[in-house]
């Protein structure tokens, strides 16, 4: 069966520090991969999605970037974190675009 | 905004009662999906209804879709305390992006 792993679960970082969040999927190949951010009490905002290795689409101009160095690995990065980058970050995958998405357990990022 | 908007924002019911959540959206859709989120966790997919379908069932869940009114509803029958969670409607637009609303927070009292 397919599983998705996302880490770390929580992260506290100072303003101006770099960020790297990793997401990996097991048990499938060539998945669509997604990064979302969720503000407290709100819905999910799509940040990036990828349909293949090295193919990244950005949905919202921001301080973040994403990379897909391997088929089942999706990384969210920042060179310098801002206070506004705080939130709950969720990775998801789907077998193809019109199918349900399967989410990881998220990373709660706090910027101090 | 193209997002799905859930109504009500919060719902409190007694165990055994039915819970109905509504969703409205603004764009043309490929399909519409409902997700559940327990506090501090990732989302879990519940049900997908295609744009040419009007009703779908899965266990205690019943989803309806009215594309002419751009609305959907999720009914949970015979609710249980374990159904306590936030529920999100997510219309999928023509570019296969899910557009999430702010969700309905459901509390089922034992």
XYZ file of C-alpha atoms in Angstrom:
222
model
C 0.000 0.000 0.000
C 1.033 3.595 -0.466
C 2.303 5.726 2.396
C 3.421 9.311 2.688
C 5.993 10.530 5.189
C 6.500 14.114 6.183
C 9.003 15.464 8.669
C 9.636 17.021 11.039
C 6.283 17.154 12.824
C 7.098 20.442 14.523
C 9.774 23.024 13.913
C 10.688 26.271 15.616
C 12.990 28.511 13.625
C 14.322 32.071 14.062
C 13.504 34.767 11.525
C 16.082 34.788 8.735
C 17.070 31.153 9.096
C 16.818 28.621 6.230
C 14.156 25.939 5.939
C 13.984 22.474 4.495
C 10.897 20.284 4.850
C 10.913 16.864 3.267
C 8.129 14.636 2.005
C 8.474 11.142 0.594
C 5.937 8.747 -0.857
C 6.251 4.971 -0.880
C 4.416 2.288 -2.826
C 3.678 4.213 -6.006
C 5.520 5.698 -8.945
C 5.245 9.013 -10.778
C 2.771 10.532 -8.325
C 1.542 14.119 -8.479
C 2.949 15.888 -5.423
C 1.632 18.947 -3.602
C 2.665 21.371 -0.860
C -0.089 23.254 0.997
C -0.081 25.738 3.859
C -2.906 26.023 6.365
C -3.359 29.055 8.567
C -5.036 28.494 11.941
C -8.753 27.764 11.539
C -8.578 28.123 7.798
C -8.571 26.005 4.668
C -5.556 24.899 2.685
C -3.676 27.136 0.277
C -1.857 25.364 -2.539
C 1.777 26.479 -2.676
C 3.440 24.164 -5.209
C 2.641 21.090 -7.212
C 4.703 18.734 -9.332
C 3.748 16.230 -12.011
C 7.271 14.828 -12.442
C 10.944 15.038 -11.487
C 12.211 18.583 -11.803
C 8.741 19.905 -12.783
C 7.492 22.443 -10.247
C 4.544 24.805 -10.573
C 4.240 27.677 -8.116
C 0.797 28.915 -7.195
C 1.533 31.845 -4.924
C 4.455 34.304 -5.058
C 6.287 33.923 -1.797
C 9.442 33.382 0.123
C 9.403 29.632 -0.459
C 10.602 27.267 -3.178
C 10.083 23.594 -3.916
C 12.159 20.904 -5.563
C 11.597 17.331 -6.673
C 15.021 15.701 -6.938
C 13.614 12.166 -7.078
C 10.340 10.673 -8.268
C 8.869 10.282 -4.798
C 10.613 13.091 -2.930
C 9.305 16.624 -2.605
C 11.178 19.307 -0.674
C 9.966 22.712 0.513
C 12.698 25.265 1.155
C 13.412 28.820 2.078
C 16.692 30.717 2.227
C 15.456 33.220 4.832
C 12.295 32.656 6.825
C 9.861 35.466 7.554
C 7.407 35.706 10.452
C 4.607 35.305 7.909
C 5.932 31.850 6.950
C 4.533 30.409 10.191
C 1.805 27.840 9.659
C 0.912 24.217 9.182
C 2.522 22.746 6.065
C 1.006 19.694 4.445
C 2.356 17.473 1.699
C 0.019 15.377 -0.428
C 0.139 13.008 -3.368
C -2.313 11.698 -5.943
C -1.933 9.061 -8.669
C -3.066 11.596 -11.243
C -4.554 15.052 -11.291
C -8.267 14.284 -11.041
C -7.966 11.715 -8.249
C -8.243 12.144 -4.469
C -5.194 13.470 -2.694
C -3.552 11.688 0.229
C -2.005 13.844 2.903
C 0.891 13.528 5.284
C 0.529 14.442 8.939
C 1.928 17.925 8.420
C 4.682 20.091 9.875
C 3.796 22.859 12.296
C 6.300 25.658 11.675
C 6.699 28.469 14.179
C 8.919 31.424 13.389
C 10.321 33.414 16.324
C -12.616 33.805 -4.754
C -13.093 30.404 -6.320
C -12.911 28.535 -3.055
C -15.534 26.244 -1.656
C -17.355 27.886 1.211
C -18.757 25.620 3.904
C -21.800 26.360 5.981
C -22.160 26.308 8.924
C -18.705 27.214 10.208
C -19.368 25.191 13.352
C -21.910 22.533 14.267
C -22.588 20.850 17.605
C -24.884 17.828 17.760
C -25.701 14.925 20.051
C -24.356 11.472 19.303
C -26.827 9.587 17.125
C -28.126 12.676 15.355
C -27.459 13.460 11.717
C -25.041 16.207 10.667
C -25.468 18.174 7.458
C -22.808 20.463 6.032
C -23.231 22.586 2.946
C -20.758 23.910 0.429
C -20.977 26.535 -2.297
C -18.444 27.312 -4.991
C -18.046 29.686 -7.887
C -16.070 28.024 -10.663
C -16.783 25.209 -13.108
C -15.637 21.950 -11.620
C -14.138 18.658 -12.699
C -15.282 16.981 -9.496
C -15.914 17.892 -5.878
C -14.250 16.177 -2.932
C -14.888 16.153 0.801
C -12.100 15.756 3.331
C -11.936 15.362 7.074
C -9.233 16.719 9.386
C -8.722 15.766 12.998
C -7.103 18.462 15.090
C -3.431 18.907 14.230
C -3.415 16.148 11.647
C -3.412 15.807 7.888
C -6.562 15.619 5.803
C -8.265 12.339 5.014
C -10.231 11.941 1.793
C -13.859 10.956 2.378
C -15.670 10.960 -0.926
C -15.391 12.239 -4.508
C -18.411 13.131 -6.626
C -17.994 13.844 -10.321
C -19.622 16.783 -12.053
C -22.079 14.491 -13.867
C -23.199 12.777 -10.650
C -25.960 14.047 -8.372
C -25.609 11.827 -5.306
C -23.099 9.420 -3.834
C -23.035 7.239 -0.747
C -20.226 5.753 1.285
C -21.160 4.036 4.536
C -22.798 6.664 6.771
C -21.873 9.453 4.345
C -24.145 10.878 1.681
C -22.995 13.601 -0.679
C -25.145 15.545 -3.109
C -24.045 17.850 -5.905
C -26.115 20.467 -7.720
C -23.966 21.985 -10.461
C -26.728 24.382 -11.510
C -26.642 25.941 -8.035
C -22.909 25.321 -7.602
C -23.531 23.651 -4.275
C -22.918 20.382 -2.473
C -23.903 18.877 0.841
C -22.402 16.228 3.104
C -24.703 14.265 5.386
C -23.300 12.116 8.174
C -25.983 9.831 9.575
C -26.093 8.389 13.088
C -23.128 10.477 14.199
C -20.564 9.216 16.689
C -18.209 11.040 19.021
C -15.356 9.861 16.765
C -16.852 11.932 13.917
C -15.726 15.081 15.744
C -13.404 16.831 13.274
C -13.253 19.604 10.696
C -14.805 18.834 7.323
C -13.675 20.504 4.120
C -15.318 20.792 0.756
C -12.825 20.970 -2.118
C -14.073 21.635 -5.615
C -11.556 20.580 -8.255
C -11.299 23.138 -11.033
C -10.600 22.499 -14.707
C -6.825 22.599 -14.118
C -7.149 19.831 -11.500
C -6.490 22.055 -8.529
C -8.439 21.563 -5.299
C -9.854 24.785 -3.887
C -10.394 24.449 -0.137
C -12.785 26.456 1.995
C -12.389 27.196 5.694
C -14.259 24.069 6.739
C -17.029 23.134 9.148
C -15.980 22.242 12.675
C -18.211 19.395 13.844
C -18.530 18.514 17.517
C -20.450 15.342 18.368
C -21.334 15.261 22.065
C -21.426 11.798 23.702
